[in-house]
PDB file of C-alpha atoms in Angstrom:
ATOM      1  CA  MET A  30     -77.183-166.589 -32.965  1.00 84.00           C
ATOM      2  CA  GLU A  31     -79.649-169.514 -32.786  1.00 88.00           C
ATOM      3  CA  LEU A  32     -78.377-170.770 -35.868  1.00 91.00           C
ATOM      4  CA  LEU A  33     -74.658-170.564 -34.772  1.00 94.00           C
ATOM      5  CA  PHE A  34     -75.418-172.320 -31.555  1.00 94.00           C
ATOM      6  CA  PHE A  35     -77.238-174.985 -33.378  1.00 94.00           C
ATOM      7  CA  TYR A  36     -74.300-175.546 -35.566  1.00 95.00           C
ATOM      8  CA  LEU A  37     -71.869-175.761 -32.876  1.00 95.00           C
ATOM      9  CA  VAL A  38     -73.837-178.338 -30.751  1.00 95.00           C
ATOM     10  CA  ALA A  39     -74.599-180.299 -33.993  1.00 95.00           C
ATOM     11  CA  MET A  40     -70.637-180.250 -34.741  1.00 96.00           C
ATOM     12  CA  VAL A  41     -70.150-181.717 -31.225  1.00 96.00           C
ATOM     13  CA  ALA A  42     -72.939-184.116 -31.412  1.00 95.00           C
ATOM     14  CA  VAL A  43     -71.757-185.662 -34.856  1.00 95.00           C
ATOM     15  CA  LEU A  44     -68.163-185.751 -33.841  1.00 96.00           C
ATOM     16  CA  SER A  45     -68.932-187.573 -30.696  1.00 95.00           C
ATOM     17  CA  GLY A  46     -71.263-189.965 -32.455  1.00 94.00           C
ATOM     18  CA  PHE A  47     -68.470-190.494 -34.979  1.00 93.00           C
ATOM     19  CA  SER A  48     -66.145-191.306 -32.183  1.00 94.00           C
ATOM     20  CA  VAL A  49     -68.675-193.831 -30.840  1.00 92.00           C
ATOM     21  CA  VAL A  50     -68.303-195.716 -33.835  1.00 91.00           C
ATOM     22  CA  MET A  51     -64.647-195.394 -34.373  1.00 89.00           C
ATOM     23  CA  CYS A  52     -63.046-195.714 -30.797  1.00 87.00           C
ATOM     24  CA  LYS A  53     -61.438-198.995 -30.357  1.00 85.00           C
ATOM     25  CA  ASN A  54     -62.026-199.306 -26.751  1.00 87.00           C
ATOM     26  CA  PRO A  55     -65.598-199.680 -25.644  1.00 88.00           C
ATOM     27  CA  VAL A  56     -65.287-197.351 -22.604  1.00 89.00           C
ATOM     28  CA  ASN A  57     -64.185-194.497 -24.869  1.00 91.00           C
ATOM     29  CA  SER A  58     -67.235-195.230 -26.838  1.00 91.00           C
ATOM     30  CA  GLY A  59     -69.577-195.111 -24.099  1.00 92.00           C
ATOM     31  CA  ILE A  60     -68.148-191.600 -22.801  1.00 92.00           C
ATOM     32  CA  SER A  61     -68.559-190.317 -26.213  1.00 94.00           C
ATOM     33  CA  LEU A  62     -72.113-191.591 -26.191  1.00 93.00           C
ATOM     34  CA  VAL A  63     -72.806-189.761 -23.100  1.00 94.00           C
ATOM     35  CA  MET A  64     -71.645-186.589 -24.876  1.00 94.00           C
ATOM     36  CA  THR A  65     -73.976-187.279 -27.823  1.00 95.00           C
ATOM     37  CA  PHE A  66     -76.887-187.565 -25.240  1.00 95.00           C
ATOM     38  CA  PHE A  67     -75.946-184.247 -23.604  1.00 95.00           C
ATOM     39  CA  CYS A  68     -76.043-182.611 -27.100  1.00 95.00           C
ATOM     40  CA  LEU A  69     -79.367-184.097 -27.903  1.00 95.00           C
ATOM     41  CA  ALA A  70     -80.773-182.781 -24.542  1.00 95.00           C
ATOM     42  CA  VAL A  71     -79.509-179.419 -25.562  1.00 95.00           C
ATOM     43  CA  PHE A  72     -81.564-179.680 -28.678  1.00 95.00           C
ATOM     44  CA  TYR A  73     -84.474-180.564 -26.882  1.00 94.00           C
ATOM     45  CA  VAL A  74     -84.149-177.326 -24.724  1.00 94.00           C
ATOM     46  CA  MET A  75     -83.901-175.466 -27.838  1.00 93.00           C
ATOM     47  CA  LEU A  76     -87.248-177.221 -29.342  1.00 92.00           C
ATOM     48  CA  TYR A  77     -89.083-176.046 -26.175  1.00 91.00           C
ATOM     49  CA  ALA A  78     -89.333-179.561 -24.703  1.00 91.00           C
ATOM     50  CA  PRO A  79     -87.585-179.023 -21.410  1.00 92.00           C
ATOM     51  CA  PHE A  80     -89.068-182.243 -19.746  1.00 93.00           C
ATOM     52  CA  MET A  81     -87.751-184.452 -22.469  1.00 92.00           C
ATOM     53  CA  ALA A  82     -84.308-182.929 -21.916  1.00 94.00           C
ATOM     54  CA  ALA A  83     -84.476-183.750 -18.312  1.00 94.00           C
ATOM     55  CA  VAL A  84     -85.600-187.389 -19.089  1.00 93.00           C
ATOM     56  CA  GLN A  85     -82.949-187.613 -21.683  1.00 93.00           C
ATOM     57  CA  VAL A  86     -80.270-186.739 -18.993  1.00 94.00           C
ATOM     58  CA  LEU A  87     -81.637-188.713 -16.102  1.00 93.00           C
ATOM     59  CA  VAL A  88     -82.642-191.643 -18.059  1.00 90.00           C
ATOM     60  CA  TYR A  89     -80.167-192.219 -20.744  1.00 88.00           C
ATOM     61  CA  ALA A  90     -77.354-190.429 -19.669  1.00 88.00           C
ATOM     62  CA  GLY A  91     -77.872-191.305 -16.097  1.00 88.00           C
ATOM     63  CA  ALA A  92     -79.294-194.833 -16.051  1.00 88.00           C
ATOM     64  CA  ILE A  93     -78.820-196.579 -19.262  1.00 89.00           C
ATOM     65  CA  MET A  94     -75.009-195.336 -19.916  1.00 88.00           C
ATOM     66  CA  VAL A  95     -74.178-196.253 -16.371  1.00 89.00           C
ATOM     67  CA  LEU A  96     -75.697-199.703 -16.927  1.00 89.00           C
ATOM     68  CA  ILE A  97     -73.648-200.119 -20.019  1.00 89.00           C
ATOM     69  CA  LEU A  98     -70.327-198.748 -18.656  1.00 89.00           C
ATOM     70  CA  PHE A  99     -70.847-201.130 -15.487  1.00 89.00           C
ATOM     71  CA  VAL A 100     -71.003-204.172 -17.856  1.00 89.00           C
ATOM     72  CA  ILE A 101     -68.283-203.021 -19.818  1.00 87.00           C
ATOM     73  CA  MET A 102     -65.879-202.731 -16.769  1.00 87.00           C
ATOM     74  CA  LEU A 103     -67.584-205.866 -15.143  1.00 87.00           C
ATOM     75  CA  LEU A 104     -66.572-208.063 -18.162  1.00 85.00           C
ATOM     76  CA  ASN A 105     -63.204-206.341 -18.373  1.00 76.00           C
ATOM     77  CA  LEU A 106     -63.080-206.038 -22.190  1.00 72.00           C
ATOM     78  CA  GLY A 107     -59.875-204.782 -23.885  1.00 67.00           C
ATOM     79  CA  PRO A 108     -59.407-202.880 -27.108  1.00 67.00           C
ATOM     80  CA  GLU A 109     -61.024-204.698 -30.062  1.00 63.00           C
ATOM     81  CA  MET A 110     -58.366-206.921 -31.654  1.00 62.00           C
ATOM     82  CA  LEU A 111     -57.653-206.385 -35.342  1.00 58.00           C
ATOM     83  CA  LYS A 112     -58.002-210.012 -36.575  1.00 59.00           C
ATOM     84  CA  ARG A 113     -57.681-211.418 -40.028  1.00 50.00           C
ATOM     85  CA  PHE A 114     -60.165-209.105 -41.693  1.00 55.00           C
ATOM     86  CA  ARG A 115     -62.188-206.059 -40.742  1.00 64.00           C
ATOM     87  CA  HIS A 116     -65.693-207.010 -40.338  1.00 64.00           C
ATOM     88  CA  GLY A 117     -67.134-205.826 -43.639  1.00 77.00           C
ATOM     89  CA  VAL A 118     -66.158-202.128 -43.356  1.00 82.00           C
ATOM     90  CA  ILE A 119     -66.886-201.496 -47.036  1.00 86.00           C
ATOM     91  CA  GLY A 120     -70.213-203.030 -47.029  1.00 86.00           C
ATOM     92  CA  GLY A 121     -71.258-200.983 -44.045  1.00 88.00           C
ATOM     93  CA  ALA A 122     -69.811-197.786 -45.465  1.00 89.00           C
ATOM     94  CA  ILE A 123     -71.876-198.223 -48.462  1.00 92.00           C
ATOM     95  CA  VAL A 124     -75.029-199.267 -46.547  1.00 92.00           C
ATOM     96  CA  ALA A 125     -74.612-196.118 -44.290  1.00 92.00           C
ATOM     97  CA  ALA A 126     -74.005-194.072 -47.152  1.00 93.00           C
ATOM     98  CA  ILE A 127     -77.186-195.009 -49.037  1.00 94.00           C
ATOM     99  CA  VAL A 128     -79.273-194.517 -45.715  1.00 92.00           C
ATOM    100  CA  MET A 129     -77.776-191.012 -45.612  1.00 92.00           C
ATOM    101  CA  VAL A 130     -78.533-190.117 -49.205  1.00 93.00           C
ATOM    102  CA  GLN A 131     -81.965-191.434 -48.950  1.00 92.00           C
ATOM    103  CA  VAL A 132     -82.546-189.377 -45.836  1.00 90.00           C
ATOM    104  CA  MET A 133     -81.140-186.248 -47.682  1.00 90.00           C
ATOM    105  CA  MET A 134     -83.283-186.827 -50.501  1.00 91.00           C
ATOM    106  CA  PHE A 135     -86.377-186.974 -48.462  1.00 88.00           C
ATOM    107  CA  VAL A 136     -85.684-183.910 -46.427  1.00 86.00           C
ATOM    108  CA  GLY A 137     -84.714-181.892 -49.590  1.00 85.00           C
ATOM    109  CA  ARG A 138     -87.547-182.788 -51.641  1.00 86.00           C
ATOM    110  CA  GLY A 139     -90.487-182.862 -49.284  1.00 80.00           C
ATOM    111  CA  THR A 140     -92.212-180.118 -47.208  1.00 82.00           C
ATOM    112  CA  VAL A 141     -93.366-180.791 -43.579  1.00 79.00           C
ATOM    113  CA  ALA A 142     -96.904-180.632 -43.855  1.00 78.00           C
ATOM    114  CA  GLY A 143     -99.429-181.650 -41.219  1.00 79.00           C
ATOM    115  CA  VAL A 144    -102.292-180.427 -39.081  1.00 81.00           C
ATOM    116  CA  GLN A 145    -101.059-177.823 -36.790  1.00 84.00           C
ATOM    117  CA  GLY A 146    -101.801-178.724 -33.243  1.00 82.00           C
ATOM    118  CA  ASP A 147    -102.713-176.395 -30.526  1.00 83.00           C
ATOM    119  CA  ILE A 148     -99.788-176.920 -28.295  1.00 83.00           C
ATOM    120  CA  THR A 149     -97.968-173.675 -29.309  1.00 83.00           C
ATOM    121  CA  ARG A 150     -94.494-172.678 -27.886  1.00 85.00           C
ATOM    122  CA  GLN A 151     -96.243-169.860 -25.967  1.00 87.00           C
ATOM    123  CA  ARG A 152     -98.673-172.469 -24.437  1.00 87.00           C
ATOM    124  CA  VAL A 153     -95.738-174.658 -23.389  1.00 85.00           C
ATOM    125  CA  LEU A 154     -94.097-171.649 -21.594  1.00 87.00           C
ATOM    126  CA  GLU A 155     -97.187-170.599 -19.817  1.00 88.00           C
ATOM    127  CA  GLU A 156     -98.783-173.937 -18.799  1.00 89.00           C
ATOM    128  CA  GLY A 157     -95.413-175.903 -18.290  1.00 88.00           C
ATOM    129  CA  HIS A 158     -94.455-178.671 -20.533  1.00 89.00           C
ATOM    130  CA  MET A 159     -94.453-181.349 -17.822  1.00 91.00           C
ATOM    131  CA  GLN A 160     -98.251-180.418 -17.066  1.00 92.00           C
ATOM    132  CA  LEU A 161     -99.172-180.633 -20.676  1.00 91.00           C
ATOM    133  CA  MET A 162     -97.283-184.187 -20.996  1.00 91.00           C
ATOM    134  CA  GLY A 163     -98.821-185.451 -18.050  1.00 92.00           C
ATOM    135  CA  LEU A 164    -102.314-184.567 -18.991  1.00 92.00           C
ATOM    136  CA  LYS A 165    -101.943-186.128 -22.323  1.00 91.00           C
ATOM    137  CA  LEU A 166    -100.406-189.277 -21.069  1.00 91.00           C
ATOM    138  CA  PHE A 167    -102.697-190.006 -18.436  1.00 93.00           C
ATOM    139  CA  THR A 168    -105.867-189.196 -20.477  1.00 93.00           C
ATOM    140  CA  GLU A 169    -105.336-190.155 -24.060  1.00 92.00           C
ATOM    141  CA  PHE A 170    -102.411-192.468 -23.905  1.00 93.00           C
ATOM    142  CA  MET A 171    -103.451-194.374 -20.732  1.00 94.00           C
ATOM    143  CA  LEU A 172    -103.439-197.765 -22.113  1.00 95.00           C
ATOM    144  CA  PRO A 173    -100.019-197.672 -23.744  1.00 94.00           C
ATOM    145  CA  PHE A 174     -98.583-196.127 -20.515  1.00 94.00           C
ATOM    146  CA  GLN A 175     -99.820-199.070 -18.583  1.00 95.00           C
ATOM    147  CA  ILE A 176     -98.532-201.520 -21.282  1.00 95.00           C
ATOM    148  CA  THR A 177     -95.020-199.887 -21.031  1.00 95.00           C
ATOM    149  CA  GLY A 178     -95.228-200.612 -17.137  1.00 94.00           C
ATOM    150  CA  ILE A 179     -95.857-204.289 -17.820  1.00 96.00           C
ATOM    151  CA  LEU A 180     -93.066-204.460 -20.572  1.00 95.00           C
ATOM    152  CA  LEU A 181     -90.647-202.987 -18.063  1.00 94.00           C
ATOM    153  CA  LEU A 182     -91.577-205.721 -15.411  1.00 95.00           C
ATOM    154  CA  ILE A 183     -91.293-208.300 -17.874  1.00 95.00           C
ATOM    155  CA  ALA A 184     -87.898-206.931 -18.746  1.00 94.00           C
ATOM    156  CA  ILE A 185     -86.820-206.985 -15.052  1.00 92.00           C
ATOM    157  CA  VAL A 186     -87.818-210.537 -14.734  1.00 93.00           C
ATOM    158  CA  GLY A 187     -86.193-211.575 -17.826  1.00 92.00           C
ATOM    159  CA  ALA A 188     -82.826-209.838 -17.138  1.00 90.00           C
ATOM    160  CA  LEU A 189     -82.780-211.701 -13.598  1.00 90.00           C
ATOM    161  CA  VAL A 190     -83.486-215.149 -15.123  1.00 90.00           C
ATOM    162  CA  LEU A 191     -81.002-214.717 -17.694  1.00 86.00           C
ATOM    163  CA  ALA A 192     -78.178-213.186 -15.373  1.00 81.00           C
ATOM    164  CA  LYS A 193     -78.804-215.972 -12.811  1.00 81.00           C
ATOM    165  CA  LYS A 194     -75.971-218.493 -12.519  1.00 71.00           C
ATOM    166  CA  ASP A 195     -78.051-221.703 -12.982  1.00 65.00           C
ATOM    167  CA  VAL A 196     -81.460-221.532 -14.024  1.00 56.00           C
TER     168      VAL A 196
ATOM    169  CA  MET B  11     -83.543-168.872 -39.414  1.00 82.00           C
ATOM    170  CA  LEU B  12     -83.508-172.333 -37.637  1.00 85.00           C
ATOM    171  CA  THR B  13     -85.822-174.633 -39.450  1.00 87.00           C
ATOM    172  CA  VAL B  14     -86.947-178.176 -38.950  1.00 89.00           C
ATOM    173  CA  TYR B  15     -84.900-179.195 -41.869  1.00 90.00           C
ATOM    174  CA  HIS B  16     -81.749-178.540 -39.817  1.00 91.00           C
ATOM    175  CA  TYR B  17     -82.865-181.121 -37.173  1.00 93.00           C
ATOM    176  CA  LEU B  18     -83.942-183.621 -39.741  1.00 93.00           C
ATOM    177  CA  VAL B  19     -80.688-183.512 -41.609  1.00 93.00           C
ATOM    178  CA  LEU B  20     -78.719-183.787 -38.154  1.00 94.00           C
ATOM    179  CA  SER B  21     -80.636-186.772 -37.093  1.00 94.00           C
ATOM    180  CA  GLY B  22     -80.273-188.528 -40.559  1.00 94.00           C
ATOM    181  CA  ILE B  23     -76.631-188.136 -40.070  1.00 94.00           C
ATOM    182  CA  LEU B  24     -76.649-189.627 -36.683  1.00 95.00           C
ATOM    183  CA  PHE B  25     -78.856-192.443 -37.911  1.00 95.00           C
ATOM    184  CA  ALA B  26     -76.395-193.074 -40.688  1.00 94.00           C
ATOM    185  CA  LEU B  27     -73.443-193.157 -38.263  1.00 94.00           C
ATOM    186  CA  GLY B  28     -75.413-195.796 -35.921  1.00 94.00           C
ATOM    187  CA  THR B  29     -76.174-197.765 -38.823  1.00 94.00           C
ATOM    188  CA  TYR B  30     -72.432-197.797 -39.857  1.00 93.00           C
ATOM    189  CA  GLY B  31     -71.377-198.942 -36.411  1.00 91.00           C
ATOM    190  CA  VAL B  32     -74.049-201.590 -36.088  1.00 92.00           C
ATOM    191  CA  LEU B  33     -72.788-203.191 -39.529  1.00 90.00           C
ATOM    192  CA  THR B  34     -68.975-202.674 -39.000  1.00 88.00           C
ATOM    193  CA  ARG B  35     -68.253-203.263 -35.318  1.00 85.00           C
ATOM    194  CA  ARG B  36     -67.519-206.551 -33.825  1.00 84.00           C
ATOM    195  CA  ASN B  37     -67.837-206.035 -30.124  1.00 86.00           C
ATOM    196  CA  ALA B  38     -71.508-206.588 -29.108  1.00 88.00           C
ATOM    197  CA  ILE B  39     -71.685-203.887 -26.537  1.00 90.00           C
ATOM    198  CA  VAL B  40     -70.497-201.294 -28.929  1.00 90.00           C
ATOM    199  CA  ILE B  41     -73.175-202.534 -31.457  1.00 91.00           C
ATOM    200  CA  PHE B  42     -75.657-202.152 -28.638  1.00 91.00           C
ATOM    201  CA  MET B  43     -74.462-198.433 -28.170  1.00 92.00           C
ATOM    202  CA  CYS B  44     -74.703-197.833 -31.689  1.00 94.00           C
ATOM    203  CA  ILE B  45     -78.553-198.983 -31.677  1.00 94.00           C
ATOM    204  CA  GLU B  46     -78.957-196.464 -28.853  1.00 93.00           C
ATOM    205  CA  LEU B  47     -77.574-193.752 -31.033  1.00 94.00           C
ATOM    206  CA  MET B  48     -80.078-194.758 -33.897  1.00 95.00           C
ATOM    207  CA  LEU B  49     -82.899-194.734 -31.274  1.00 95.00           C
ATOM    208  CA  ASN B  50     -81.716-191.279 -30.182  1.00 95.00           C
ATOM    209  CA  SER B  51     -81.683-189.680 -33.786  1.00 95.00           C
ATOM    210  CA  VAL B  52     -85.353-191.100 -34.156  1.00 95.00           C
ATOM    211  CA  ASN B  53     -86.091-189.310 -30.926  1.00 95.00           C
ATOM    212  CA  LEU B  54     -84.889-186.094 -32.244  1.00 95.00           C
ATOM    213  CA  THR B  55     -86.987-186.507 -35.411  1.00 95.00           C
ATOM    214  CA  PHE B  56     -89.996-187.077 -33.354  1.00 95.00           C
ATOM    215  CA  ILE B  57     -89.344-183.939 -31.129  1.00 95.00           C
ATOM    216  CA  SER B  58     -88.406-181.616 -33.567  1.00 94.00           C
ATOM    217  CA  LEU B  59     -91.664-182.349 -35.818  1.00 93.00           C
ATOM    218  CA  SER B  60     -93.839-182.301 -32.616  1.00 92.00           C
ATOM    219  CA  SER B  61     -92.345-178.971 -31.664  1.00 91.00           C
ATOM    220  CA  PHE B  62     -92.686-177.477 -35.251  1.00 90.00           C
ATOM    221  CA  LEU B  63     -96.100-178.876 -35.610  1.00 91.00           C
ATOM    222  CA  ASN B  64     -97.494-177.707 -32.176  1.00 90.00           C
ATOM    223  CA  ASN B  65     -98.423-181.254 -31.506  1.00 89.00           C
ATOM    224  CA  LEU B  66     -97.348-183.137 -28.352  1.00 89.00           C
ATOM    225  CA  ASP B  67     -97.917-186.726 -29.546  1.00 90.00           C
ATOM    226  CA  GLY B  68     -94.507-187.294 -30.889  1.00 90.00           C
ATOM    227  CA  GLN B  69     -92.970-186.378 -27.505  1.00 92.00           C
ATOM    228  CA  ILE B  70     -95.305-188.903 -25.867  1.00 94.00           C
ATOM    229  CA  PHE B  71     -93.960-191.546 -28.387  1.00 94.00           C
ATOM    230  CA  VAL B  72     -90.252-190.531 -27.444  1.00 94.00           C
ATOM    231  CA  LEU B  73     -91.315-191.495 -23.675  1.00 93.00           C
ATOM    232  CA  PHE B  74     -92.337-194.855 -24.846  1.00 94.00           C
ATOM    233  CA  ILE B  75     -89.244-195.321 -27.194  1.00 94.00           C
ATOM    234  CA  MET B  76     -87.122-194.295 -23.956  1.00 93.00           C
ATOM    235  CA  SER B  77     -88.923-196.888 -21.929  1.00 93.00           C
ATOM    236  CA  VAL B  78     -88.495-199.708 -24.617  1.00 93.00           C
ATOM    237  CA  ALA B  79     -84.753-198.809 -24.823  1.00 92.00           C
ATOM    238  CA  ALA B  80     -84.185-199.154 -21.068  1.00 91.00           C
ATOM    239  CA  ALA B  81     -85.945-202.475 -21.157  1.00 93.00           C
ATOM    240  CA  GLU B  82     -83.806-203.615 -24.141  1.00 91.00           C
ATOM    241  CA  ALA B  83     -80.739-202.391 -22.206  1.00 90.00           C
ATOM    242  CA  ALA B  84     -81.562-204.408 -19.248  1.00 90.00           C
ATOM    243  CA  VAL B  85     -82.355-207.690 -21.160  1.00 92.00           C
ATOM    244  CA  GLY B  86     -79.557-207.177 -23.746  1.00 90.00           C
ATOM    245  CA  LEU B  87     -76.789-206.616 -21.014  1.00 90.00           C
ATOM    246  CA  ALA B  88     -78.013-209.443 -19.073  1.00 90.00           C
ATOM    247  CA  LEU B  89     -77.771-211.582 -22.241  1.00 88.00           C
ATOM    248  CA  MET B  90     -74.066-210.328 -22.761  1.00 88.00           C
ATOM    249  CA  ILE B  91     -73.332-211.346 -19.139  1.00 88.00           C
ATOM    250  CA  ALA B  92     -74.617-214.641 -19.700  1.00 87.00           C
ATOM    251  CA  PHE B  93     -72.698-215.145 -22.816  1.00 85.00           C
ATOM    252  CA  PHE B  94     -69.553-213.940 -21.558  1.00 86.00           C
ATOM    253  CA  ARG B  95     -69.936-216.535 -18.798  1.00 85.00           C
ATOM    254  CA  ASN B  96     -69.655-219.402 -21.313  1.00 83.00           C
ATOM    255  CA  LYS B  97     -67.427-217.960 -24.018  1.00 80.00           C
ATOM    256  CA  GLU B  98     -65.156-215.363 -22.358  1.00 81.00           C
ATOM    257  CA  SER B  99     -65.842-212.809 -25.080  1.00 80.00           C
ATOM    258  CA  VAL B 100     -68.497-210.742 -26.404  1.00 82.00           C
ATOM    259  CA  GLU B 101     -67.461-210.526 -30.217  1.00 82.00           C
ATOM    260  CA  VAL B 102     -70.471-211.248 -32.526  1.00 81.00           C
ATOM    261  CA  ASP B 103     -68.003-213.635 -34.522  1.00 78.00           C
ATOM    262  CA  GLU B 104     -68.193-216.050 -31.848  1.00 78.00           C
ATOM    263  CA  PHE B 105     -72.132-215.996 -31.431  1.00 79.00           C
ATOM    264  CA  ASN B 106     -72.703-219.335 -33.201  1.00 80.00           C
ATOM    265  CA  LEU B 107     -74.564-221.284 -30.641  1.00 77.00           C
ATOM    266  CA  LEU B 108     -77.774-221.354 -32.683  1.00 80.00           C
ATOM    267  CA  LYS B 109     -76.091-222.494 -35.913  1.00 78.00           C
ATOM    268  CA  TRP B 110     -76.435-226.001 -37.044  1.00 72.00           C
TER     269      TRP B 110
END
């Protein structure tokens, strides 16, 4: 049953990812990308990471995609013109096929090994995912967390400077 | 039985799709969305491995990847607006200001 559900959602994710790449109109690509993000959020719930699913929906499907769609509509882009040549479709297809074959080889040959941690699914269900994440984030990963804050501040300032009319 | 390999294969497929989009599309915003697709496939890898290894570190890294993606979105879209103001288009073929 779980496997069947996985295949169903995976099919939707791959199809909508395919239409992100194939749609001529950028708005349709953006909406397909939102669909992919929701499918990934479903997978995060299946993997016992409900907080990550919430962040995926709020940050990606909510904030980033709204920003992208806003810019697409602000710039009033039409469908992509078919010009003299298609932009290296054969080369892109070959490179993507090589990437996929390599991934399949790695996944098929290797075994997932590693030290098993102590955050079992049972513990996630008992203590709550958000609490465990917060505990880790504010003790072990405190410095990277603060650096992330500085990075976001720099990004805000940079975006403001770039978008201003005359610098 | 659902194993970690299912998730790894799925994220490989999504990553290859994103690669194909980045290499073949001409519209800069669509290229940008394909990069988001690649980032998300890596996030799926991180979370599936972290869930199957009972270790929370991968999910913390996913949080960091998400914040870097948000910063990238803000700066990249501002760049595109600035570019559109000069060239009236966001096609990457027209991006030749740094050529000499």
